[in-house]
XYZ file of C-alpha atoms in Angstrom:
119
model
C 16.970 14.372 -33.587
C 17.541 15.402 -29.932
C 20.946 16.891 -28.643
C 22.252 15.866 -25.868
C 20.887 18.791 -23.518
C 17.404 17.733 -24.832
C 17.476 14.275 -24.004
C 18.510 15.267 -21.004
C 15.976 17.739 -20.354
C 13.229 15.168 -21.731
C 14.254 12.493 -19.325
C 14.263 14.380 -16.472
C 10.749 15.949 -16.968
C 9.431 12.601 -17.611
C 11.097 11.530 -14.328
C 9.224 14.252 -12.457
C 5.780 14.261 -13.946
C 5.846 10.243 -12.747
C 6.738 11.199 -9.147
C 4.539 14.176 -8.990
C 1.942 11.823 -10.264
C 2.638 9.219 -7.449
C 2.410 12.354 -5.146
C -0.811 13.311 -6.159
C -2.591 10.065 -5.897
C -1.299 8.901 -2.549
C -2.493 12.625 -1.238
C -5.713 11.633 -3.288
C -6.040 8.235 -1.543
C -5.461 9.874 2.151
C -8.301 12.604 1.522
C -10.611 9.782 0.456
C -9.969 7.651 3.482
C -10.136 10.884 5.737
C -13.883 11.514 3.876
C -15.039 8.086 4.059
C -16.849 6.916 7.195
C -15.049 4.364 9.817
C -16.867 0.647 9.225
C -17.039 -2.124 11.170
C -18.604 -5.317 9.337
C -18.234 -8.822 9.886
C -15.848 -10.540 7.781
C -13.333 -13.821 6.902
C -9.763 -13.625 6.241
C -9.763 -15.559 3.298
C -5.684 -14.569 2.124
C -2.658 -12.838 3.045
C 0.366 -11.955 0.622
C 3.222 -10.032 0.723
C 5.508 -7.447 -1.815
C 8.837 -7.192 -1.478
C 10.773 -4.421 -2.869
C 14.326 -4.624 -3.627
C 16.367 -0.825 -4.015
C 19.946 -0.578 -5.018
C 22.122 2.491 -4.971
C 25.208 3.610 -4.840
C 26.414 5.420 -1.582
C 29.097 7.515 -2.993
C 32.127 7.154 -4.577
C 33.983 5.467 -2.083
C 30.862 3.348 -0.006
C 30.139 0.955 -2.916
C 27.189 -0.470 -3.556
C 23.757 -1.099 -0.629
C 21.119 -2.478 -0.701
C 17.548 -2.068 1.057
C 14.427 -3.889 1.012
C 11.514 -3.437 2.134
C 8.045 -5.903 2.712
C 4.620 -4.469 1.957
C 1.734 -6.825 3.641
C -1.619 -7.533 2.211
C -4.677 -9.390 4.055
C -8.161 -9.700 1.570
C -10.915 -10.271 3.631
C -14.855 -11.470 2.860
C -17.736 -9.517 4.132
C -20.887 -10.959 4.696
C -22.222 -9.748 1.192
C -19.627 -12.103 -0.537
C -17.806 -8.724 -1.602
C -13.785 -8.997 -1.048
C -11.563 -6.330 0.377
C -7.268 -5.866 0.203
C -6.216 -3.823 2.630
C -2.625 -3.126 3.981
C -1.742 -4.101 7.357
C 1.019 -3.638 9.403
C 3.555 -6.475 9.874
C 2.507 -7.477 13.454
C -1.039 -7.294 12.358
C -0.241 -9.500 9.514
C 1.234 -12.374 11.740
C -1.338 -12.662 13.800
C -4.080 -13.079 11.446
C -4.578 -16.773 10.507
C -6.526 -17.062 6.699
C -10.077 -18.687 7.989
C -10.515 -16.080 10.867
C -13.720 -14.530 11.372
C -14.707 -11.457 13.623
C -14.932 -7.670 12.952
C -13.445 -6.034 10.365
C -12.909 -2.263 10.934
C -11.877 0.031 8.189
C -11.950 3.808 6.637
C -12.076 3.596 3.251
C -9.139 1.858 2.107
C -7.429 2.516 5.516
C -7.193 -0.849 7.256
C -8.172 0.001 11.197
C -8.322 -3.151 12.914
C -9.831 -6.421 13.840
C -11.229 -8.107 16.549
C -11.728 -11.880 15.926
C -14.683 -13.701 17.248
C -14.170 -16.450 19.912
């Protein structure tokens, strides 16, 4: 049976071996992208989605209760090869591109770099 201190102490290891694990892999992720060569293929929008993220707190004793959110977009485009592709874009990016676009598709691994839609 666990004491109070080691509950304690359990809880808050396990808390930091999951954020030093989220840590790790996004620095991962960025030293892949910065190894992997910059592409530029021809491709389809073929979807766009979005996550929001909802984050509640407390602000102190006295500021009660906030709220943030935040909106993650997603656009999955199709090479020529039939092979599919999610990549994160950047709001603006995300309302301009129209699902059934074609044109150039640049990217660096899983970095999303642009694209340049035929005419």
């Amino acid at each position: 049976m666990f004491y109070s201190g080691g509950l304690f102490n359990l809880i808050f290891l396990l808390a930091f071996g999951i954020i030093a694990f989220s840590i790790f892999n996004g620095l991962r992720e960025w030293n892949q992208n910065n190894h992997s060569p910059r592409l530029t293929v021809d491709a389809t929008v073929v979807s766009k989605r979005t996550n929001v993220s909802h984050h509640h707190g407390n602000a102190g004793t006295n500021a009660g209760m906030h709220t943030t959110t935040s909106t993650t977009y997603y656009v999955t485009f199709q090479v020529a090869s039939g092979d599919r592709m999610e990549l994160c874009v950047k709001g603006h990016e995300f309302g301009i591109l129209v699902e059934g676009d074609y044109g150039a598709l640049s990217f660096q691994g899983t970095r999303y770099l642009g694209f340049q839609r035929y005419s």
